[in-house]
Amino acid sequence: MDVATEASITAAQDVNSSLYLGLHNAQIYQDGLSFSGSERDKVWINRGPGKGFADLSDLSGADDPNDGRAVVAADFDDDGDVDLFVHNIQRERHKLFRNDAVEPGAPESGFLKIKLRGTQLAREAIGATVIVTGPHGPTAQVLSRGAGFVSSQSDELVFGLGPLKQADVEVVWPGGRRESFGALPTGSRSLLVEGSGQGEPYEAQPRPLPDPLPPGLLLEEGEILPSLTLVDANGNTATLDPVKLADGDTLFLNLWASYCAPCVAEIPDLQALEDAGEVNVVGVSVDAPASRERASQVLAKRGGSYPSFYLGAGGTGLEPLVDLERLPIPTTLVITPEGRIDTILRGPLER
Amino acid sequence: MGLHPSLLRLAPVLGFCLLALLSGCSDSEGLHDEELVENEATRPLPDSLSVSTPDSPLIHMEIVEDFSEEVANEMLGFSDKLRRRDFGAAAEWLAPDFVGHALSGLTPDSLESLPLESTRTEFLPASAPIVGRAGFLAALESYVGPWERVEYVQWKVKGAEFQTGKPRWGRVKYRVTVLGNAEDGSPRSLVAWGYGKQLFRDGKWTLQQFELTSLVEQQRAKRLFTDVSASAGIAHAGIRFGQPGNKSFAFNGASAGDVNGDGLVDLFVPSRPRNFLYMGKTEGGFSEEAADRGVALPAGGTGAVFFDWDDDGDADLALADVGWIERDGTPSGNPLRLYINDGTGLFTERGEEFGFDALCNGYSLTVLDDTLDGALDVFVSNYGRIAAEPNNSWTDASNGMSNILYRNEGGTRFQDKTADAGMTDSRWSYAAAAADHDLDGDQDVYVANDYSRNIFWENQGDGTFQDAAESLGLSDLGNGMGTAWGDLDNNGMLDLYVANMTSTAGSRILGRLAGQSEGDTQDLLKMAGGNSIFLNSPTETDTESSFERLPSSEGGVSASWAWSPALADLNLDGNLDVFCTNGFVTGDTAADT
């Protein structure tokens, strides 16, 4: 999409200034144009000395598309691995990505956490180099404050130990004194005080970062589902009133689309539930409005005769419930007779 | 010849949607289903396919660029329809007589195990079924139809050549990316490279041919990271960039620190219309306390750094900003702010009192003890005066604001000692990182510059610095954005990572400048070369620290518009990995139906 913007940077006598001003001209961005946009943040996993890097960005879940700038890599939940805070320039600006790549402390995924305290120069020991002899040889990290781009890291360093039970730790303090702290055991957290020669354990403070809602859903289990203004199969405005549709029973609200094969496959199952009479089923198609007719035909062909709703003009109507850009489908909400979301079922019902 | 065998092979796996499409139930505008069916059924498809190169290519770069833009814009809508799996509507972007290689149904060529139980499958492009319009969409549908979610589809124009005269057509190099969750919820990515023949007909660029040159699929059981922003209490939705209230190029940074000494990581995040201070909670997550702790206003700022400037045991905060313009329109700059921590995590801004009086256009701040006196000093990476005076060169710009070295006089006051230290330099600096590269005890500073080469200030041990980028092998001519130190090859020495503007963005922009600006063309193209990894590699004969560039074939450097690298061991295997923020400005997605 970067090329889109270049449209506005027309040929000019003074190429230098036109391009410069183009890049930094907020007007073109106000007009919705991109410049090197839709570029996602990158994750490269080091395959070991001499083996290069593997680009796992696409599978990382940290490949945020909102034009990241700053990053803070720190163990925010104190489980032993490094999580990522990213500051984007727009939309979902503050992002915290919990590291789930490995299970810290598992036999193959040991770690050391290290803090430093200087005694000869500054107490913070900024600029000290810590060298841990890990499974692939010595690994050096610097205690930095201000690196990357407009980013500053925490006062705690995390070293991966792989399968090692312990690892030798050395510090080169500001001023150049090299000091050994001996072998520290995997899973430990140690404050290294300059001149002491041994690590001082500090307490772990585990503080889990809970799983998020299913992506795209804006309401949680336990919340009341408000009435939704959608359209019916003919495009006429229709109100989805959960309490009315539940009619004293449990309501299954199925979010689906005609292009989604598993969604279509379970239409007969939903109809069977409806027919059994214990629950009421209602379908909400998230197909684009232009595909509404197709969706209603697909539903009919698969024998779905339960009440069905579709997105209104411009794809609207579900804003109180879901962010359509992110919703995995099928998703089914189990709603109480009072209109409260009891359970959120992800994927086809048989799962 | 009838229906191509490959299409027959696909038939059993066609989704019902295609059947619906073929039976004419799609209501998509512009698609004539019957004609399409007829075409598919009667039109012979070739046995091989190659998009020809224009024999009389347009050479005027501006026109090539304009056409490329048009094609790229046109294909936004196609990507959007595919992401929504609205294959009926997507057909509009393909010519009725389209012929191309399908993106599924290929023979796997090699299966490679990647770290963290990920796999990478490369398919044989030559095995791609040759299909017509319906077959192409059916193949895509058979691939992504069952997915739980298609998160992202992009047809990215990576280059183009166009034929002179009419009819207007071009050979467009594409990278096609499809990301999402497969049927079982596992992450999946498909990346195809190929050439399209794009034909301008009826006021619209349609894809008439597609020749596949490579196809790679990656998968893993789970994503490596989970977005916990909302459950951690830090989800903050901002307005789109470019809209009133979010138009500034003073990109906001982030700093970690322990504000109240409770051992938990806190985060300061400058922003407009107010700043954020996320205080770590013992039960997990964060609470936002900027206003209560005195750092909510004034709003905004770029680089922020927590450090104990007076060595009293708590975390103080320095903050830079760019882009100040006086009331009379004179561009000037901003003094740094210095927030003093009272020991409990309450802050008072006292920058002026403690010597932060120079006007800066600073992006990043970097703390070091440059004279080893135990008082922590601050290096300011100053940029040019945005909106006032463009860079005077694309490869050697010298009209930025000089960087500043603030020396800390024993925790009593900062003094601008840039000139004394020999660090006066007016390149357009975005960021710097300090470290002791040769473990001689003093700290050196690498500076990433936009529009010119980077500088490596080697500490001479006498309060002065000299640029040793060239002599130590750290010269990097690029649009430097960010830089960080970390040992990437496990030899106990710190290596250097530099984030640059790369690949598409770089080569398209700089390619456009080549021959039109005063800069040397080769230099310009080199500036688009990607990020850089410099390995700190003392040899047996020469034990002094010196650096060698890791060849880009080793990976880890190809982003697009890279900003902030962070080097950390993400999988705890003993090797440092690289995370890097990326992308300049993403505009609106293509219009909805």
GROMACS .gro file of N, CA and C in nm, chain B residues 397-477:
model
  243
  748ALA      N    1   2.285   1.383   0.475
  748ALA     CA    2   2.218   1.503   0.525
  748ALA      C    3   2.291   1.558   0.647
  749SER      N    4   2.310   1.689   0.648
  749SER     CA    5   2.390   1.750   0.755
  749SER      C    6   2.317   1.869   0.817
  750ASN      N    7   2.190   1.885   0.784
  750ASN     CA    8   2.120   2.004   0.836
  750ASN      C    9   2.017   1.969   0.943
  751GLY      N   10   2.041   1.860   1.015
  751GLY     CA   11   1.958   1.830   1.132
  751GLY      C   12   2.003   1.914   1.250
  752MET      N   13   1.944   1.886   1.363
  752MET     CA   14   1.988   1.954   1.485
  752MET      C   15   2.096   1.867   1.548
  753SER      N   16   2.201   1.929   1.599
  753SER     CA   17   2.309   1.847   1.656
  753SER      C   18   2.258   1.763   1.774
  754ASN      N   19   2.311   1.644   1.783
  754ASN     CA   20   2.286   1.564   1.902
  754ASN      C   21   2.345   1.636   2.023
  755ILE      N   22   2.298   1.596   2.139
  755ILE     CA   23   2.345   1.662   2.261
  755ILE      C   24   2.390   1.556   2.361
  756LEU      N   25   2.503   1.582   2.423
  756LEU     CA   26   2.544   1.501   2.538
  756LEU      C   27   2.529   1.585   2.664
  757TYR      N   28   2.433   1.546   2.747
  757TYR     CA   29   2.417   1.613   2.877
  757TYR      C   30   2.496   1.537   2.981
  758ARG      N   31   2.601   1.602   3.032
  758ARG     CA   32   2.675   1.537   3.142
  758ARG      C   33   2.612   1.573   3.275
  759ASN      N   34   2.605   1.475   3.358
  759ASN     CA   35   2.545   1.487   3.490
  759ASN      C   36   2.655   1.523   3.589
  760GLU      N   37   2.640   1.643   3.648
  760GLU     CA   38   2.742   1.692   3.742
  760GLU      C   39   2.710   1.640   3.882
  761GLY      N   40   2.740   1.515   3.903
  761GLY     CA   41   2.727   1.456   4.037
  761GLY      C   42   2.586   1.457   4.092
  762GLY      N   43   2.487   1.448   4.004
  762GLY     CA   44   2.350   1.444   4.052
  762GLY      C   45   2.298   1.579   4.096
  763THR      N   46   2.366   1.687   4.056
  763THR     CA   47   2.319   1.821   4.093
  763THR      C   48   2.264   1.896   3.973
  764ARG      N   49   2.317   1.867   3.854
  764ARG     CA   50   2.280   1.946   3.738
  764ARG      C   51   2.333   1.880   3.611
  765PHE      N   52   2.258   1.897   3.502
  765PHE     CA   53   2.307   1.852   3.372
  765PHE      C   54   2.371   1.970   3.298
  766GLN      N   55   2.480   1.941   3.228
  766GLN     CA   56   2.547   2.043   3.147
  766GLN      C   57   2.565   1.989   3.007
  767ASP      N   58   2.538   2.075   2.909
  767ASP     CA   59   2.556   2.037   2.770
  767ASP      C   60   2.707   2.034   2.740
  768LYS      N   61   2.762   1.915   2.725
  768LYS     CA   62   2.907   1.900   2.701
  768LYS      C   63   2.933   1.836   2.565
  769THR      N   64   2.841   1.857   2.474
  769THR     CA   65   2.852   1.795   2.343
  769THR      C   66   2.984   1.831   2.275
  770ALA      N   67   3.014   1.960   2.275
  770ALA     CA   68   3.135   2.006   2.205
  770ALA      C   69   3.259   1.952   2.274
  771ASP      N   70   3.264   1.959   2.407
  771ASP     CA   71   3.380   1.908   2.480
  771ASP      C   72   3.406   1.761   2.447
  772ALA      N   73   3.295   1.687   2.432
  772ALA     CA   74   3.309   1.544   2.407
  772ALA      C   75   3.339   1.514   2.262
  773GLY      N   76   3.334   1.618   2.178
  773GLY     CA   77   3.361   1.597   2.035
  773GLY      C   78   3.245   1.532   1.962
  774MET      N   79   3.126   1.545   2.018
  774MET     CA   80   3.009   1.476   1.960
  774MET      C   81   2.917   1.566   1.880
  775THR      N   82   2.960   1.688   1.854
  775THR     CA   83   2.875   1.777   1.775
  775THR      C   84   2.856   1.716   1.637
  776ASP      N   85   2.732   1.695   1.600
  776ASP     CA   86   2.705   1.629   1.473
  776ASP      C   87   2.560   1.656   1.436
  777SER      N   88   2.539   1.709   1.317
  777SER     CA   89   2.406   1.754   1.279
  777SER      C   90   2.338   1.663   1.179
  778ARG      N   91   2.370   1.536   1.185
  778ARG     CA   92   2.292   1.442   1.106
  778ARG      C   93   2.152   1.430   1.166
  779TRP      N   94   2.066   1.365   1.089
  779TRP     CA   95   1.927   1.349   1.134
  779TRP      C   96   1.917   1.219   1.215
  780SER      N   97   1.934   1.230   1.346
  780SER     CA   98   1.944   1.109   1.428
  780SER      C   99   1.808   1.069   1.484
  781TYR      N  100   1.783   0.940   1.478
  781TYR     CA  101   1.659   0.885   1.534
  781TYR      C  102   1.683   0.817   1.669
  782ALA      N  103   1.799   0.755   1.683
  782ALA     CA  104   1.817   0.671   1.802
  782ALA      C  105   1.964   0.642   1.824
  783ALA      N  106   1.996   0.603   1.946
  783ALA     CA  107   2.132   0.562   1.979
  783ALA      C  108   2.127   0.452   2.084
  784ALA      N  109   2.233   0.374   2.089
  784ALA     CA  110   2.242   0.270   2.192
  784ALA      C  111   2.385   0.268   2.244
  785ALA      N  112   2.397   0.260   2.376
  785ALA     CA  113   2.529   0.265   2.439
  785ALA      C  114   2.566   0.128   2.495
  786ALA      N  115   2.693   0.093   2.481
  786ALA     CA  116   2.742  -0.033   2.538
  786ALA      C  117   2.895  -0.030   2.533
  787ASP      N  118   2.954  -0.121   2.608
  787ASP     CA  119   3.099  -0.135   2.611
  787ASP      C  120   3.136  -0.244   2.511
  788HIS      N  121   3.162  -0.203   2.386
  788HIS     CA  122   3.173  -0.303   2.279
  788HIS      C  123   3.298  -0.389   2.292
  789ASP      N  124   3.406  -0.333   2.352
  789ASP     CA  125   3.531  -0.409   2.360
  789ASP      C  126   3.563  -0.448   2.504
  790LEU      N  127   3.467  -0.430   2.593
  790LEU     CA  128   3.482  -0.466   2.735
  790LEU      C  129   3.607  -0.403   2.795
  791ASP      N  130   3.634  -0.278   2.751
  791ASP     CA  131   3.748  -0.208   2.811
  791ASP      C  132   3.706  -0.121   2.928
  792GLY      N  133   3.577  -0.126   2.961
  792GLY     CA  134   3.532  -0.055   3.080
  792GLY      C  135   3.456   0.072   3.052
  793ASP      N  136   3.475   0.131   2.934
  793ASP     CA  137   3.398   0.253   2.909
  793ASP      C  138   3.290   0.228   2.804
  794GLN      N  139   3.197   0.321   2.797
  794GLN     CA  140   3.078   0.299   2.716
  794GLN      C  141   3.082   0.381   2.587
  795ASP      N  142   3.048   0.315   2.480
  795ASP     CA  143   3.053   0.372   2.346
  795ASP      C  144   2.909   0.390   2.297
  796VAL      N  145   2.891   0.473   2.197
  796VAL     CA  146   2.755   0.507   2.154
  796VAL      C  147   2.741   0.491   2.003
  797TYR      N  148   2.648   0.406   1.961
  797TYR     CA  149   2.619   0.393   1.818
  797TYR      C  150   2.494   0.476   1.788
  798VAL      N  151   2.500   0.557   1.685
  798VAL     CA  152   2.389   0.648   1.652
  798VAL      C  153   2.332   0.611   1.516
  799ALA      N  154   2.200   0.585   1.513
  799ALA     CA  155   2.131   0.553   1.387
  799ALA      C  156   2.077   0.683   1.327
  800ASN      N  157   2.122   0.711   1.205
  800ASN     CA  158   2.084   0.836   1.139
  800ASN      C  159   1.998   0.810   1.017
  801ASP      N  160   1.899   0.895   0.999
  801ASP     CA  161   1.820   0.895   0.877
  801ASP      C  162   1.899   0.973   0.772
  802TYR      N  163   1.884   0.938   0.647
  802TYR     CA  164   1.942   1.014   0.535
  802TYR      C  165   2.094   1.026   0.539
  803SER      N  166   2.161   0.940   0.613
  803SER     CA  167   2.308   0.944   0.607
  803SER      C  168   2.363   0.820   0.676
  804ARG      N  169   2.495   0.807   0.672
  804ARG     CA  170   2.556   0.694   0.740
  804ARG      C  171   2.545   0.711   0.891
  805ASN      N  172   2.565   0.601   0.961
  805ASN     CA  173   2.559   0.605   1.106
  805ASN      C  174   2.696   0.637   1.165
  806ILE      N  175   2.694   0.672   1.291
  806ILE     CA  176   2.817   0.712   1.361
  806ILE      C  177   2.839   0.618   1.478
  807PHE      N  178   2.962   0.577   1.498
  807PHE     CA  179   2.994   0.501   1.620
  807PHE      C  180   3.092   0.582   1.703
  808TRP      N  181   3.041   0.640   1.809
  808TRP     CA  182   3.125   0.722   1.897
  808TRP      C  183   3.199   0.630   1.993
  809GLU      N  184   3.328   0.611   1.964
  809GLU     CA  185   3.407   0.528   2.054
  809GLU      C  186   3.466   0.615   2.163
  810ASN      N  187   3.445   0.570   2.286
  810ASN     CA  188   3.489   0.645   2.403
  810ASN      C  189   3.641   0.637   2.412
  811GLN      N  190   3.706   0.753   2.415
  811GLN     CA  191   3.853   0.756   2.419
  811GLN      C  192   3.906   0.745   2.562
  812GLY      N  193   3.816   0.743   2.659
  812GLY     CA  194   3.858   0.728   2.797
  812GLY      C  195   3.903   0.857   2.862
  813ASP      N  196   3.901   0.967   2.785
  813ASP     CA  197   3.945   1.096   2.841
  813ASP      C  198   3.834   1.201   2.831
  814GLY      N  199   3.712   1.153   2.821
  814GLY     CA  200   3.601   1.247   2.810
  814GLY      C  201   3.570   1.287   2.668
  815THR      N  202   3.640   1.228   2.572
  815THR     CA  203   3.609   1.259   2.432
  815THR      C  204   3.573   1.130   2.358
  816PHE      N  205   3.509   1.151   2.245
  816PHE     CA  206   3.467   1.038   2.160
  816PHE      C  207   3.519   1.061   2.019
  817GLN      N  208   3.546   0.951   1.950
  817GLN     CA  209   3.581   0.961   1.809
  817GLN      C  210   3.499   0.862   1.729
  818ASP      N  211   3.462   0.905   1.609
  818ASP     CA  212   3.382   0.818   1.523
  818ASP      C  213   3.470   0.705   1.470
  819ALA      N  214   3.436   0.583   1.510
  819ALA     CA  215   3.513   0.467   1.467
  819ALA      C  216   3.428   0.372   1.383
  820ALA      N  217   3.319   0.423   1.326
  820ALA     CA  218   3.230   0.335   1.250
  820ALA      C  219   3.306   0.269   1.135
  821GLU      N  220   3.383   0.349   1.064
  821GLU     CA  221   3.455   0.298   0.948
  821GLU      C  222   3.562   0.197   0.991
  822SER      N  223   3.644   0.237   1.087
  822SER     CA  224   3.759   0.153   1.121
  822SER      C  225   3.718   0.023   1.189
  823LEU      N  226   3.604   0.020   1.254
  823LEU     CA  227   3.563  -0.102   1.325
  823LEU      C  228   3.464  -0.185   1.245
  824GLY      N  229   3.433  -0.143   1.123
  824GLY     CA  230   3.343  -0.223   1.041
  824GLY      C  231   3.197  -0.202   1.072
  825LEU      N  232   3.164  -0.086   1.130
  825LEU     CA  233   3.025  -0.059   1.168
  825LEU      C  234   2.960   0.046   1.080
  826SER      N  235   3.023   0.072   0.966
  826SER     CA  236   2.966   0.172   0.878
  826SER      C  237   2.840   0.115   0.815
  827ASP      N  238   2.732   0.191   0.823
  827ASP     CA  239   2.606   0.143   0.768
  827ASP      C  240   2.537   0.260   0.702
  828LEU      N  241   2.533   0.256   0.571
  828LEU     CA  242   2.465   0.362   0.499
  828LEU      C  243   2.322   0.317   0.478
   0.00000   0.00000   0.00000
